[in-house]
């Protein structure tokens, strides 16, 4: 991978400044808040969410639109005093709140809803119930407490009519709680109404039976159970097909995006085959949940985001902002460090999904802490990535860990400051592409005050925040905003004020008061082709890819994958659809050339896959290694590194499914293909030991999982 190119691309908005200091556009910025009430105009792109705001709903806790489907008996808590039982919320309730304008007026353009499929219906006094939707029984059917399949489809269609996308939560890691003693419903699995197995009655090995994970190793997290949840073996050909068929069926019901549960707990390369299935069927934005605690980071997290074809919920951003504005344990310099880390570690930081709270951590708002929630929302909504607002945060709902963070909506008040902030900033993500695509630059920072700037092409947004009760003098603040006067885009909601930028691009010293946020913005008119986003970031020849940005021009130009031209499906000044050309599997730089022959900067390393992907388990037996040495596989197709040991696949595992000196790894490879490969040992210092003899050969399965077993050849 070429790191320099990637960094360049990420800074693309900043690198291509080109503003020469004219003041022509400055005056046009004054007081233009009209987009805050703009009507929705279609659903936008299913693969580019950068200008959206997602609203995360626990379906059971948002609104009860149909008491006829409420569960009863042990499952239910009618007044929701028992937060571990069903409270009656449903898809009809969401439809009602879309139709009454609560969500659209707030500027919400995407909803992430609880897993919609049928869940177990038993209640256990210690374990609780499936009100959250994470305990599937039948992935092909609807959770009847949320509504029937017709109501689900109506939700999708009402959302679309109102300019809102629907993201469903998908849980391919497990079914429901069980131990070998058969708790609750014993992790039972149904296939469209037909029982196929349960955890303790599992003759065809649909589940892993390796005990629970203690989180001490990645391998254990994947191949052992998460808590007591019956853990799928996705390498089992029935389960592989079942899960892929299920997501295809939900895609056919019109969903626009997918949130994947527990991605740190499934084989990463199997998930790449899942993404290939999704993109082949219907390309939609997909982001995974790889939980990181406070201050936690991990190279595997970034590797997954860069390799799997899936984005991630931005736990680095969320946990860091909570430390700065909720706990006050970290300051803005720490936050700036995290912004820089995420910008350099993610190939596409604008494709990640930041948030300030969710259903797996304490709610952001604490007693008397409303103003800090307001500040955090302002930062979230002006940051890179697709901001996600957890339901009720706009009503300052409080609560500790699960289930206290999942209380019912207290009200649907449209006058809270938090609601107004979202309502003002969400439309700005649509109208000013600096928020969607821009890089982030630090302009002024101390522990309490942070000025950061987003820039893309000729578009600029400068945000300043003071989290403290003190007043600071801000001097020497420079900006890419053109000379002119700018009103606070928040219109004083958080005590912001107007500012003036001089001809030298600086703002005269001013005093910045307590708990203040200013948002100053300039929406420009980029005339050179400027690429902001490509989605998906991997695909097979023939798949459609959407390129977004600005300045492509109205006449059709060309799109290059390396030196090969792609066939263009549609073209506008801000969006192009093109087909992945018939090139060999590999990484390609994508460029746009406008009708006048002006070429954009490159979007680096789009991954062309060699064909449909299937998951094959490679097992290397009897491979004895020195300390620090690990086993990998390398071979003659792109997916196996094209014989380049820097791209060998691994390190293999050796403790759970097979034990040392036997090693294994589940790898995505092209289907129905004769491949050649070898196992290699790679040491900590990078030195490579090839096994001897001629290349190994194997024909990969046409449409299923496979396994190759061979002894290491010394
Ligand atoms: C993460 C989800 O967000 C959490 O709420 C759920 O309980 C676990 N995964 C298991 O599905
Ligand atoms: C790549 C070759 O094609 C493979 O057969 C050989 O084993 C390795 N290089 C090491 O020489
Ligand atoms: Ca109901």
mmCIF file with all atom_site columns, C-alpha atoms in Angstrom, residues 46-121:
data_model
loop_
_atom_site.group_PDB
_atom_site.id
_atom_site.type_symbol
_atom_site.label_atom_id
_atom_site.label_alt_id
_atom_site.label_comp_id
_atom_site.label_asym_id
_atom_site.label_entity_id
_atom_site.label_seq_id
_atom_site.pdbx_PDB_ins_code
_atom_site.Cartn_x
_atom_site.Cartn_y
_atom_site.Cartn_z
_atom_site.occupancy
_atom_site.B_iso_or_equiv
_atom_site.pdbx_formal_charge
_atom_site.auth_seq_id
_atom_site.auth_comp_id
_atom_site.auth_asym_id
_atom_site.auth_atom_id
_atom_site.pdbx_PDB_model_num
ATOM 1  C CA . UNK A 1 46  ? -27.219 4.495   -1.157 1.00 0.00 ? 46  UNK A CA 1
ATOM 2  C CA . UNK A 1 47  ? -23.433 4.244   -1.208 1.00 0.00 ? 47  UNK A CA 1
ATOM 3  C CA . UNK A 1 48  ? -22.479 7.784   -0.159 1.00 0.00 ? 48  UNK A CA 1
ATOM 4  C CA . UNK A 1 49  ? -23.827 8.817   3.249  1.00 0.00 ? 49  UNK A CA 1
ATOM 5  C CA . UNK A 1 50  ? -21.312 11.598  3.831  1.00 0.00 ? 50  UNK A CA 1
ATOM 6  C CA . UNK A 1 51  ? -23.963 14.331  3.566  1.00 0.00 ? 51  UNK A CA 1
ATOM 7  C CA . UNK A 1 52  ? -26.530 12.434  5.660  1.00 0.00 ? 52  UNK A CA 1
ATOM 8  C CA . UNK A 1 53  ? -27.370 12.409  9.340  1.00 0.00 ? 53  UNK A CA 1
ATOM 9  C CA . UNK A 1 54  ? -28.329 8.985   10.710 1.00 0.00 ? 54  UNK A CA 1
ATOM 10 C CA . UNK A 1 55  ? -30.786 8.718   13.626 1.00 0.00 ? 55  UNK A CA 1
ATOM 11 C CA . UNK A 1 56  ? -30.417 5.493   15.616 1.00 0.00 ? 56  UNK A CA 1
ATOM 12 C CA . UNK A 1 57  ? -33.679 4.041   16.893 1.00 0.00 ? 57  UNK A CA 1
ATOM 13 C CA . UNK A 1 58  ? -34.250 1.188   19.337 1.00 0.00 ? 58  UNK A CA 1
ATOM 14 C CA . UNK A 1 59  ? -37.492 0.218   17.638 1.00 0.00 ? 59  UNK A CA 1
ATOM 15 C CA . UNK A 1 60  ? -39.141 -1.040  20.829 1.00 0.00 ? 60  UNK A CA 1
ATOM 16 C CA . UNK A 1 61  ? -38.456 2.241   22.651 1.00 0.00 ? 61  UNK A CA 1
ATOM 17 C CA . UNK A 1 62  ? -39.307 4.967   20.134 1.00 0.00 ? 62  UNK A CA 1
ATOM 18 C CA . UNK A 1 63  ? -43.065 5.035   19.571 1.00 0.00 ? 63  UNK A CA 1
ATOM 19 C CA . UNK A 1 64  ? -45.906 2.534   19.901 1.00 0.00 ? 64  UNK A CA 1
ATOM 20 C CA . UNK A 1 65  ? -47.925 3.028   16.724 1.00 0.00 ? 65  UNK A CA 1
ATOM 21 C CA . UNK A 1 66  ? -49.938 -0.186  16.985 1.00 0.00 ? 66  UNK A CA 1
ATOM 22 C CA . UNK A 1 67  ? -50.917 -1.622  20.358 1.00 0.00 ? 67  UNK A CA 1
ATOM 23 C CA . UNK A 1 68  ? -52.341 -4.631  18.499 1.00 0.00 ? 68  UNK A CA 1
ATOM 24 C CA . UNK A 1 69  ? -48.854 -6.123  18.071 1.00 0.00 ? 69  UNK A CA 1
ATOM 25 C CA . UNK A 1 70  ? -47.673 -5.530  21.651 1.00 0.00 ? 70  UNK A CA 1
ATOM 26 C CA . UNK A 1 71  ? -46.311 -8.674  23.285 1.00 0.00 ? 71  UNK A CA 1
ATOM 27 C CA . UNK A 1 72  ? -47.904 -9.751  26.550 1.00 0.00 ? 72  UNK A CA 1
ATOM 28 C CA . UNK A 1 73  ? -47.206 -11.938 29.561 1.00 0.00 ? 73  UNK A CA 1
ATOM 29 C CA . UNK A 1 74  ? -43.604 -12.314 30.685 1.00 0.00 ? 74  UNK A CA 1
ATOM 30 C CA . UNK A 1 75  ? -42.318 -10.612 27.574 1.00 0.00 ? 75  UNK A CA 1
ATOM 31 C CA . UNK A 1 76  ? -44.004 -7.294  28.162 1.00 0.00 ? 76  UNK A CA 1
ATOM 32 C CA . UNK A 1 77  ? -43.730 -4.289  30.411 1.00 0.00 ? 77  UNK A CA 1
ATOM 33 C CA . UNK A 1 78  ? -46.722 -2.127  29.528 1.00 0.00 ? 78  UNK A CA 1
ATOM 34 C CA . UNK A 1 79  ? -45.477 0.977   31.308 1.00 0.00 ? 79  UNK A CA 1
ATOM 35 C CA . UNK A 1 80  ? -41.872 0.187   30.396 1.00 0.00 ? 80  UNK A CA 1
ATOM 36 C CA . UNK A 1 81  ? -40.852 0.162   34.036 1.00 0.00 ? 81  UNK A CA 1
ATOM 37 C CA . UNK A 1 82  ? -38.919 -3.053  33.363 1.00 0.00 ? 82  UNK A CA 1
ATOM 38 C CA . UNK A 1 83  ? -36.428 -1.964  30.738 1.00 0.00 ? 83  UNK A CA 1
ATOM 39 C CA . UNK A 1 84  ? -35.463 -5.557  29.932 1.00 0.00 ? 84  UNK A CA 1
ATOM 40 C CA . UNK A 1 85  ? -38.893 -6.360  28.541 1.00 0.00 ? 85  UNK A CA 1
ATOM 41 C CA . UNK A 1 86  ? -40.779 -5.299  25.422 1.00 0.00 ? 86  UNK A CA 1
ATOM 42 C CA . UNK A 1 87  ? -42.399 -1.858  25.747 1.00 0.00 ? 87  UNK A CA 1
ATOM 43 C CA . UNK A 1 88  ? -44.471 -1.903  22.556 1.00 0.00 ? 88  UNK A CA 1
ATOM 44 C CA . UNK A 1 89  ? -42.599 0.374   20.145 1.00 0.00 ? 89  UNK A CA 1
ATOM 45 C CA . UNK A 1 90  ? -42.851 -0.642  16.511 1.00 0.00 ? 90  UNK A CA 1
ATOM 46 C CA . UNK A 1 91  ? -42.429 0.226   12.830 1.00 0.00 ? 91  UNK A CA 1
ATOM 47 C CA . UNK A 1 92  ? -45.859 1.855   12.723 1.00 0.00 ? 92  UNK A CA 1
ATOM 48 C CA . UNK A 1 93  ? -44.654 4.251   15.421 1.00 0.00 ? 93  UNK A CA 1
ATOM 49 C CA . UNK A 1 94  ? -41.653 5.190   13.271 1.00 0.00 ? 94  UNK A CA 1
ATOM 50 C CA . UNK A 1 95  ? -43.944 5.670   10.261 1.00 0.00 ? 95  UNK A CA 1
ATOM 51 C CA . UNK A 1 96  ? -46.155 7.961   12.361 1.00 0.00 ? 96  UNK A CA 1
ATOM 52 C CA . UNK A 1 97  ? -43.188 10.059  13.459 1.00 0.00 ? 97  UNK A CA 1
ATOM 53 C CA . UNK A 1 98  ? -41.943 10.369  9.898  1.00 0.00 ? 98  UNK A CA 1
ATOM 54 C CA . UNK A 1 99  ? -45.381 11.439  8.765  1.00 0.00 ? 99  UNK A CA 1
ATOM 55 C CA . UNK A 1 100 ? -45.857 13.985  11.534 1.00 0.00 ? 100 UNK A CA 1
ATOM 56 C CA . UNK A 1 101 ? -42.580 15.645  10.564 1.00 0.00 ? 101 UNK A CA 1
ATOM 57 C CA . UNK A 1 102 ? -40.601 15.053  13.771 1.00 0.00 ? 102 UNK A CA 1
ATOM 58 C CA . UNK A 1 103 ? -37.704 13.422  11.916 1.00 0.00 ? 103 UNK A CA 1
ATOM 59 C CA . UNK A 1 104 ? -37.757 15.353  8.638  1.00 0.00 ? 104 UNK A CA 1
ATOM 60 C CA . UNK A 1 105 ? -37.996 18.709  10.364 1.00 0.00 ? 105 UNK A CA 1
ATOM 61 C CA . UNK A 1 106 ? -34.939 17.757  12.409 1.00 0.00 ? 106 UNK A CA 1
ATOM 62 C CA . UNK A 1 107 ? -33.094 17.200  9.111  1.00 0.00 ? 107 UNK A CA 1
ATOM 63 C CA . UNK A 1 108 ? -32.685 13.450  9.583  1.00 0.00 ? 108 UNK A CA 1
ATOM 64 C CA . UNK A 1 109 ? -31.977 11.688  6.265  1.00 0.00 ? 109 UNK A CA 1
ATOM 65 C CA . UNK A 1 110 ? -31.321 8.116   7.438  1.00 0.00 ? 110 UNK A CA 1
ATOM 66 C CA . UNK A 1 111 ? -32.693 5.867   10.180 1.00 0.00 ? 111 UNK A CA 1
ATOM 67 C CA . UNK A 1 112 ? -30.801 2.977   11.721 1.00 0.00 ? 112 UNK A CA 1
ATOM 68 C CA . UNK A 1 113 ? -33.376 0.639   13.209 1.00 0.00 ? 113 UNK A CA 1
ATOM 69 C CA . UNK A 1 114 ? -33.094 -2.405  15.482 1.00 0.00 ? 114 UNK A CA 1
ATOM 70 C CA . UNK A 1 115 ? -32.562 -5.815  13.845 1.00 0.00 ? 115 UNK A CA 1
ATOM 71 C CA . UNK A 1 116 ? -35.928 -6.422  12.141 1.00 0.00 ? 116 UNK A CA 1
ATOM 72 C CA . UNK A 1 117 ? -36.006 -10.224 11.945 1.00 0.00 ? 117 UNK A CA 1
ATOM 73 C CA . UNK A 1 118 ? -37.842 -12.692 14.139 1.00 0.00 ? 118 UNK A CA 1
ATOM 74 C CA . UNK A 1 119 ? -36.286 -13.110 17.573 1.00 0.00 ? 119 UNK A CA 1
ATOM 75 C CA . UNK A 1 120 ? -36.740 -15.633 20.373 1.00 0.00 ? 120 UNK A CA 1
ATOM 76 C CA . UNK A 1 121 ? -39.857 -14.979 22.448 1.00 0.00 ? 121 UNK A CA 1
#
